[in-house]
Amino acid sequence: MKKILIAAFILLVVATALPGARVGRTFVAPPAGEEFRVFAAPPLPYPLRLFAGVAGEAIYFSAEIARGNLRLQRVQEGPLPGMEQHRFRQHHAGLEVIGGEIIQHLQAGVLREIEGEYFLPAEMDPIPALSGGQAADLFRQALNDRELQLAGNGPELVIYPVGDDDLRLAYRVNLARGEAFDVVGIIDARSGEVLLAYSNVRSESLTIGTGLGVHGEKLKLSTNYRNGKYWLMDEARNRPVKHYTFHKVANQVLTDSDNDWEQDRASNSVHAYMGLTYHYYYQVFGRKGLDNKNLPIKAIVHYPGGTDNAFWNGNTLMMYFLDPGKYKFQTAAALDVIAHEYSHGVTQFTSDLIYANESGALNEAFSDIMGTAVEFQWQPAGSGFCQADYYMGEDIFSNYGYALRNLVNPNLGGDPCHLTQKKNLPNTEAGDWGGVHINCTIYGHAYYLLANGGTNPLSGMAVTGIGVDKATKIYYLAFTGYLTPGARFIDAANAILKAATNLFGSSSNEMQQAVKSMQAIGWTVN
């Protein structure tokens, strides 16, 4: 099987329906010894073979759509004005090819750009040696938990590319225990080997109420008045989206008699900060909620499935905030943590980055980046509780001065700031699904360098900051517009430089600093 990475700009017309164009280049060189293959469409019959390069690719993928090998996953507004994205998932012999996805960018119905990741599989035997039930049992055995229940769509046959030349027939199995443990396994349908595992848990009349947050900050709360009392919810009266905050212990949306909320500061913080996060995405990017179609925003506070944590669940499409435990983390207290979890939902409805290894680290990095950007939008820059900075989760601690991750200098927290420091961890829960919460700081730090300016501690390379607003727009376009589920670190580097070029121009200072930020973390830019 050949794995292909595509970056093609359509400027040239093959038929009257398509304008002609140039083939987009890759911006960074792959690490030494790592192969990076560029797509070359199979030869077309005469006279179509006269249209080589990008035009040939456009014809080829149109034919793949017609054959059913590319199936429309979603249509969404593009991250650039006037653009629309069509995302197609790859299939072969009727089975989904994990990681295979093509993105078409259209303007006024005209195809302008194609990119993504595609595979050219050889013929393979589609008959599994194992049943779906056997695959599920083997996955339970690997997880050492016989009580896990099937979730999602049940075991389904897929094709999984283990390597560029290693294509496997496999089962995708989703097992769960409540909402807090929800894991997907890709199980070889012949040998029973667990090829990949990743978590689905990323980690009436309008009234405005008031209340205090966890750190005593004054908050405005979107509430509804119904049946003689106020409810800690907004059913699309303030913002065009339904917004609910559930109190798990009370087992309901909280109510109040006078709209001055004194019952539970954790619920106040989550409700207010979820609203601010929605408002940021809408105000800055024109994004209408998690799915860009105003999917209801739901969160559960005081969830009993553990302590010291918060997470997004990709099956329930909800956020969960747990109570302080051994480490006394009050995750409901932090705007950046709440925006981080919300942003996992945005990722699910855009690039859908697989939550394992490099793609999982990119998933986490995007959430850290957007959490930081939301913080700078609504809180004053500075040091202290409820102030904007480049430290993740500093407000979850009872005393100021600690953080979950340090984007200024990740090394101070034992995390990597450079590609050479990337940690290769096992693809297990104990191994953090390949280090998704550890290796994410490489790109979180690159964002800091581009937004704020600074010097990478390892390479010594300096970057002049272009500001949070511009840097975030580059990363938002790159991560939501150009990445596909199986994206690697090299794909993110190319996407970031492509986004900087498209937003500000190839000769702009913004592009020059984006290049320096990639060089600072270890990439060689062509």
CSV table of C-alpha atoms in Angstrom, one decimal, residues 124-397:
chain,number,residue,atom,x,y,z
A,124,MET,CA,-6.9,-7.8,-0.1
A,125,ASP,CA,-9.0,-10.6,1.3
A,126,PRO,CA,-12.0,-8.9,3.0
A,127,ILE,CA,-13.0,-12.0,5.0
A,128,PRO,CA,-12.0,-11.8,8.7
A,129,ALA,CA,-10.7,-14.8,10.6
A,130,LEU,CA,-12.3,-13.4,13.8
A,131,SER,CA,-15.8,-12.3,14.6
A,132,GLY,CA,-16.6,-8.9,16.0
A,133,GLY,CA,-17.4,-10.4,19.4
A,134,GLN,CA,-14.0,-12.2,19.5
A,135,ALA,CA,-12.2,-8.9,18.6
A,136,ALA,CA,-14.1,-7.1,21.4
A,137,ASP,CA,-13.1,-9.9,23.9
A,138,LEU,CA,-9.5,-9.7,22.9
A,139,PHE,CA,-9.6,-5.9,23.4
A,140,ARG,CA,-11.1,-6.4,26.9
A,141,GLN,CA,-8.3,-8.8,27.6
A,142,ALA,CA,-5.7,-6.3,26.4
A,143,LEU,CA,-7.2,-3.7,28.7
A,144,ASN,CA,-7.4,-6.2,31.5
A,145,ASP,CA,-11.1,-5.3,32.2
A,146,ARG,CA,-13.7,-8.0,31.3
A,147,GLU,CA,-16.6,-5.7,32.4
A,148,LEU,CA,-16.2,-3.1,29.7
A,149,GLN,CA,-19.3,-2.7,27.6
A,150,LEU,CA,-19.7,-2.2,23.9
A,151,ALA,CA,-20.4,1.4,22.9
A,152,GLY,CA,-20.9,3.4,19.7
A,153,ASN,CA,-21.7,1.4,16.6
A,154,GLY,CA,-20.3,-1.9,17.9
A,155,PRO,CA,-17.4,-3.8,16.2
A,156,GLU,CA,-17.1,-2.7,12.6
A,157,LEU,CA,-14.7,-3.9,9.9
A,158,VAL,CA,-12.3,-1.3,8.6
A,159,ILE,CA,-8.9,-1.1,6.9
A,160,TYR,CA,-6.0,0.2,9.0
A,161,PRO,CA,-2.7,1.3,7.5
A,162,VAL,CA,0.0,0.1,10.0
A,163,GLY,CA,2.7,1.5,7.7
A,164,ASP,CA,3.2,2.7,4.2
A,165,ASP,CA,3.2,-0.8,2.8
A,166,ASP,CA,1.3,-2.7,5.5
A,167,LEU,CA,-2.5,-2.7,5.1
A,168,ARG,CA,-4.6,-4.7,7.6
A,169,LEU,CA,-8.2,-5.8,7.8
A,170,ALA,CA,-9.3,-4.8,11.3
A,171,TYR,CA,-12.2,-4.3,13.6
A,172,ARG,CA,-12.9,-0.9,15.2
A,173,VAL,CA,-14.2,-1.7,18.7
A,174,ASN,CA,-15.5,0.9,21.1
A,175,LEU,CA,-15.6,-0.1,24.8
A,176,ALA,CA,-16.7,2.0,27.7
A,177,ARG,CA,-17.5,2.1,31.4
A,178,GLY,CA,-19.8,5.0,32.0
A,179,GLU,CA,-18.8,8.4,30.6
A,180,ALA,CA,-15.3,8.7,32.1
A,181,PHE,CA,-13.7,5.7,30.4
A,182,ASP,CA,-14.4,5.3,26.7
A,183,VAL,CA,-11.7,3.8,24.5
A,184,VAL,CA,-11.5,2.7,20.9
A,185,GLY,CA,-9.3,-0.2,19.7
A,186,ILE,CA,-8.3,-1.2,16.2
A,187,ILE,CA,-8.0,-5.0,16.3
A,188,ASP,CA,-6.4,-7.1,13.6
A,189,ALA,CA,-9.3,-9.1,12.2
A,190,ARG,CA,-7.0,-12.1,11.6
A,191,SER,CA,-4.4,-12.2,14.4
A,192,GLY,CA,-6.3,-10.3,17.1
A,193,GLU,CA,-3.4,-7.9,17.6
A,194,VAL,CA,-4.3,-4.5,19.1
A,195,LEU,CA,-2.9,-2.3,16.3
A,196,LEU,CA,-4.0,1.0,17.9
A,197,ALA,CA,-5.9,2.2,20.9
A,198,TYR,CA,-7.1,5.7,21.8
A,199,SER,CA,-9.5,7.4,24.1
A,200,ASN,CA,-12.8,9.0,23.2
A,201,VAL,CA,-12.5,11.1,26.4
A,202,ARG,CA,-10.6,14.2,25.6
A,203,SER,CA,-9.9,14.7,28.8
A,204,GLU,CA,-37.8,30.5,27.9
A,205,SER,CA,-37.2,34.2,28.7
A,206,LEU,CA,-33.6,35.3,28.8
A,207,THR,CA,-32.4,36.6,32.1
A,208,ILE,CA,-28.9,37.6,33.2
A,209,GLY,CA,-27.9,36.3,36.6
A,210,THR,CA,-24.9,37.1,38.7
A,211,GLY,CA,-22.7,35.0,40.9
A,212,LEU,CA,-19.2,34.4,42.1
A,213,GLY,CA,-16.7,32.1,40.5
A,214,VAL,CA,-14.4,29.7,42.3
A,215,HIS,CA,-11.8,32.4,42.9
A,216,GLY,CA,-14.3,35.0,43.9
A,217,GLU,CA,-14.5,36.7,40.5
A,218,LYS,CA,-17.8,38.3,39.6
A,219,LEU,CA,-19.6,36.6,36.8
A,220,LYS,CA,-22.6,37.2,34.5
A,221,LEU,CA,-24.7,34.1,33.9
A,222,SER,CA,-27.1,33.5,31.1
A,223,THR,CA,-30.2,32.0,32.7
A,224,ASN,CA,-33.8,31.3,31.9
A,225,TYR,CA,-36.9,32.1,34.0
A,226,ARG,CA,-39.6,29.5,34.0
A,227,ASN,CA,-42.3,28.3,36.4
A,228,GLY,CA,-41.5,31.0,38.9
A,229,LYS,CA,-37.8,30.3,39.2
A,230,TYR,CA,-34.5,30.9,37.4
A,231,TRP,CA,-32.6,28.0,35.7
A,232,LEU,CA,-28.8,27.8,35.1
A,233,MET,CA,-29.3,27.3,31.4
A,234,ASP,CA,-29.9,29.3,28.3
A,235,GLU,CA,-32.2,27.9,25.7
A,236,ALA,CA,-31.0,30.0,22.8
A,237,ARG,CA,-32.2,33.3,24.2
A,238,ASN,CA,-28.8,35.1,24.8
A,239,ARG,CA,-26.7,33.2,22.3
A,240,PRO,CA,-28.1,31.2,19.4
A,241,VAL,CA,-27.3,27.9,21.0
A,242,LYS,CA,-28.8,25.9,23.8
A,243,HIS,CA,-26.5,25.9,26.8
A,244,TYR,CA,-27.0,23.7,29.9
A,245,THR,CA,-24.9,23.2,33.0
A,246,PHE,CA,-26.0,20.1,35.0
A,247,HIS,CA,-25.2,19.6,38.7
A,248,LYS,CA,-24.5,15.9,39.0
A,249,VAL,CA,-25.0,15.7,42.7
A,250,ALA,CA,-28.4,17.5,42.5
A,251,ASN,CA,-29.0,15.5,39.3
A,252,GLN,CA,-30.5,18.5,37.5
A,253,VAL,CA,-30.0,21.9,36.2
A,254,LEU,CA,-29.7,24.2,39.3
A,255,THR,CA,-32.5,26.7,40.0
A,256,ASP,CA,-32.5,29.9,42.0
A,257,SER,CA,-35.2,32.2,43.4
A,258,ASP,CA,-33.6,35.6,42.8
A,259,ASN,CA,-31.0,35.0,40.0
A,260,ASP,CA,-28.1,35.8,42.4
A,261,TRP,CA,-26.4,32.4,42.3
A,262,GLU,CA,-24.8,31.5,45.7
A,263,GLN,CA,-25.3,27.7,45.7
A,264,ASP,CA,-22.2,26.4,43.8
A,265,ARG,CA,-19.3,28.4,42.5
A,266,ALA,CA,-18.0,25.6,40.4
A,267,SER,CA,-21.3,25.5,38.4
A,268,ASN,CA,-21.2,29.3,38.1
A,269,SER,CA,-17.6,29.2,36.6
A,270,VAL,CA,-18.4,26.4,34.2
A,271,HIS,CA,-21.6,28.0,33.0
A,272,ALA,CA,-20.1,31.5,32.5
A,273,TYR,CA,-16.8,30.3,30.9
A,274,MET,CA,-18.6,27.9,28.5
A,275,GLY,CA,-20.6,30.9,27.3
A,276,LEU,CA,-17.5,33.1,26.9
A,277,THR,CA,-15.8,30.3,24.9
A,278,TYR,CA,-18.7,30.0,22.5
A,279,HIS,CA,-18.8,33.8,22.2
A,280,TYR,CA,-15.0,33.9,21.4
A,281,TYR,CA,-15.3,31.3,18.6
A,282,TYR,CA,-18.3,33.2,17.1
A,283,GLN,CA,-16.8,36.7,17.5
A,284,VAL,CA,-13.4,35.8,16.1
A,285,PHE,CA,-14.0,33.1,13.6
A,286,GLY,CA,-17.8,33.3,13.0
A,287,ARG,CA,-18.0,29.7,14.2
A,288,LYS,CA,-21.5,28.7,15.4
A,289,GLY,CA,-20.7,26.4,18.3
A,290,LEU,CA,-19.0,23.0,18.5
A,291,ASP,CA,-20.2,21.7,15.1
A,292,ASN,CA,-20.7,25.1,13.5
A,293,LYS,CA,-24.5,24.3,13.5
A,294,ASN,CA,-25.1,25.3,17.1
A,295,LEU,CA,-25.1,21.8,18.7
A,296,PRO,CA,-26.3,22.3,22.3
A,297,ILE,CA,-23.5,22.9,24.8
A,298,LYS,CA,-23.7,20.6,27.8
A,299,ALA,CA,-21.5,20.2,30.8
A,300,ILE,CA,-21.8,18.2,34.0
A,301,VAL,CA,-20.2,19.6,37.1
A,302,HIS,CA,-19.2,17.5,40.2
A,303,TYR,CA,-19.2,14.3,38.0
A,304,PRO,CA,-18.4,11.4,40.2
A,305,GLY,CA,-16.3,9.3,37.8
A,306,GLY,CA,-13.0,10.3,39.5
A,307,THR,CA,-11.3,13.4,40.8
A,308,ASP,CA,-8.8,16.1,39.7
A,309,ASN,CA,-9.8,16.1,36.0
A,310,ALA,CA,-12.0,17.4,33.3
A,311,PHE,CA,-12.7,15.8,29.9
A,312,TRP,CA,-14.7,15.9,26.7
A,313,ASN,CA,-16.5,12.7,25.7
A,314,GLY,CA,-16.8,12.3,21.9
A,315,ASN,CA,-19.7,9.9,22.2
A,316,THR,CA,-22.0,11.9,24.5
A,317,LEU,CA,-20.8,15.2,23.1
A,318,MET,CA,-20.6,16.6,26.6
A,319,MET,CA,-17.9,18.1,28.9
A,320,TYR,CA,-17.4,16.7,32.4
A,321,PHE,CA,-15.8,18.5,35.4
A,322,LEU,CA,-14.8,16.4,38.4
A,323,ASP,CA,-14.2,17.5,42.0
A,324,PRO,CA,-10.9,18.1,43.6
A,325,GLY,CA,-9.2,15.0,45.0
A,326,LYS,CA,-5.6,14.0,45.9
A,327,TYR,CA,-4.1,17.0,44.0
A,328,LYS,CA,-6.9,19.4,44.8
A,329,PHE,CA,-7.5,20.4,41.2
A,330,GLN,CA,-10.7,22.4,40.7
A,331,THR,CA,-10.9,22.1,37.0
A,332,ALA,CA,-14.2,24.1,36.9
A,333,ALA,CA,-12.3,27.2,38.1
A,334,ALA,CA,-10.2,27.8,35.0
A,335,LEU,CA,-11.3,29.5,31.8
A,336,ASP,CA,-8.4,28.0,29.8
A,337,VAL,CA,-9.3,24.5,30.9
A,338,ILE,CA,-13.0,24.9,30.0
A,339,ALA,CA,-12.1,26.4,26.6
A,340,HIS,CA,-9.6,23.5,26.2
A,341,GLU,CA,-12.3,20.9,26.6
A,342,TYR,CA,-14.7,22.8,24.4
A,343,SER,CA,-12.0,22.9,21.7
A,344,HIS,CA,-11.8,19.1,21.7
A,345,GLY,CA,-15.3,19.2,20.5
A,346,VAL,CA,-14.4,21.7,17.7
A,347,THR,CA,-11.6,19.3,16.7
A,348,GLN,CA,-14.0,16.4,16.6
A,349,PHE,CA,-16.2,18.3,14.1
A,350,THR,CA,-13.3,19.5,11.9
A,351,SER,CA,-10.0,17.6,11.6
A,352,ASP,CA,-11.2,14.8,13.9
A,353,LEU,CA,-7.6,14.1,15.0
A,354,ILE,CA,-7.2,10.5,16.2
A,355,TYR,CA,-6.4,10.7,20.0
A,356,ALA,CA,-3.1,8.8,20.0
A,357,ASN,CA,0.5,9.4,19.2
A,358,GLU,CA,1.4,12.5,17.1
A,359,SER,CA,-2.2,13.2,16.0
A,360,GLY,CA,-3.4,12.9,19.6
A,361,ALA,CA,-0.6,15.3,20.7
A,362,LEU,CA,-1.8,17.8,18.0
A,363,ASN,CA,-5.3,17.4,19.3
A,364,GLU,CA,-4.1,18.3,22.8
A,365,ALA,CA,-1.9,21.2,21.4
A,366,PHE,CA,-4.9,22.8,19.6
A,367,SER,CA,-7.0,22.7,22.8
A,368,ASP,CA,-4.1,24.3,24.8
A,369,ILE,CA,-3.7,27.0,22.1
A,370,MET,CA,-7.4,27.8,21.9
A,371,GLY,CA,-7.7,27.8,25.7
A,372,THR,CA,-4.9,30.3,25.9
A,373,ALA,CA,-6.4,32.5,23.2
A,374,VAL,CA,-9.8,32.5,24.9
A,375,GLU,CA,-8.1,33.5,28.2
A,376,PHE,CA,-6.4,36.5,26.5
A,377,GLN,CA,-9.7,37.5,24.9
A,378,TRP,CA,-11.6,37.8,28.2
A,379,GLN,CA,-9.0,38.2,31.0
A,380,PRO,CA,-6.3,40.8,31.5
A,381,ALA,CA,-2.7,39.7,30.8
A,382,GLY,CA,-0.7,39.3,34.0
A,383,SER,CA,0.3,37.0,36.8
A,384,GLY,CA,-2.3,35.7,39.3
A,385,PHE,CA,-5.7,34.0,39.3
A,386,CYS,CA,-8.1,34.9,36.5
A,387,GLN,CA,-5.4,36.5,34.4
A,388,ALA,CA,-4.2,35.6,30.9
A,389,ASP,CA,-0.8,34.0,30.4
A,390,TYR,CA,0.8,31.1,28.6
A,391,TYR,CA,0.5,28.6,31.4
A,392,MET,CA,-2.2,25.9,31.1
A,393,GLY,CA,-4.6,25.3,34.0
A,394,GLU,CA,-3.0,27.7,36.6
A,395,ASP,CA,-6.4,28.5,38.0
A,396,ILE,CA,-7.3,25.0,39.0
A,397,PHE,CA,-4.8,25.1,41.9
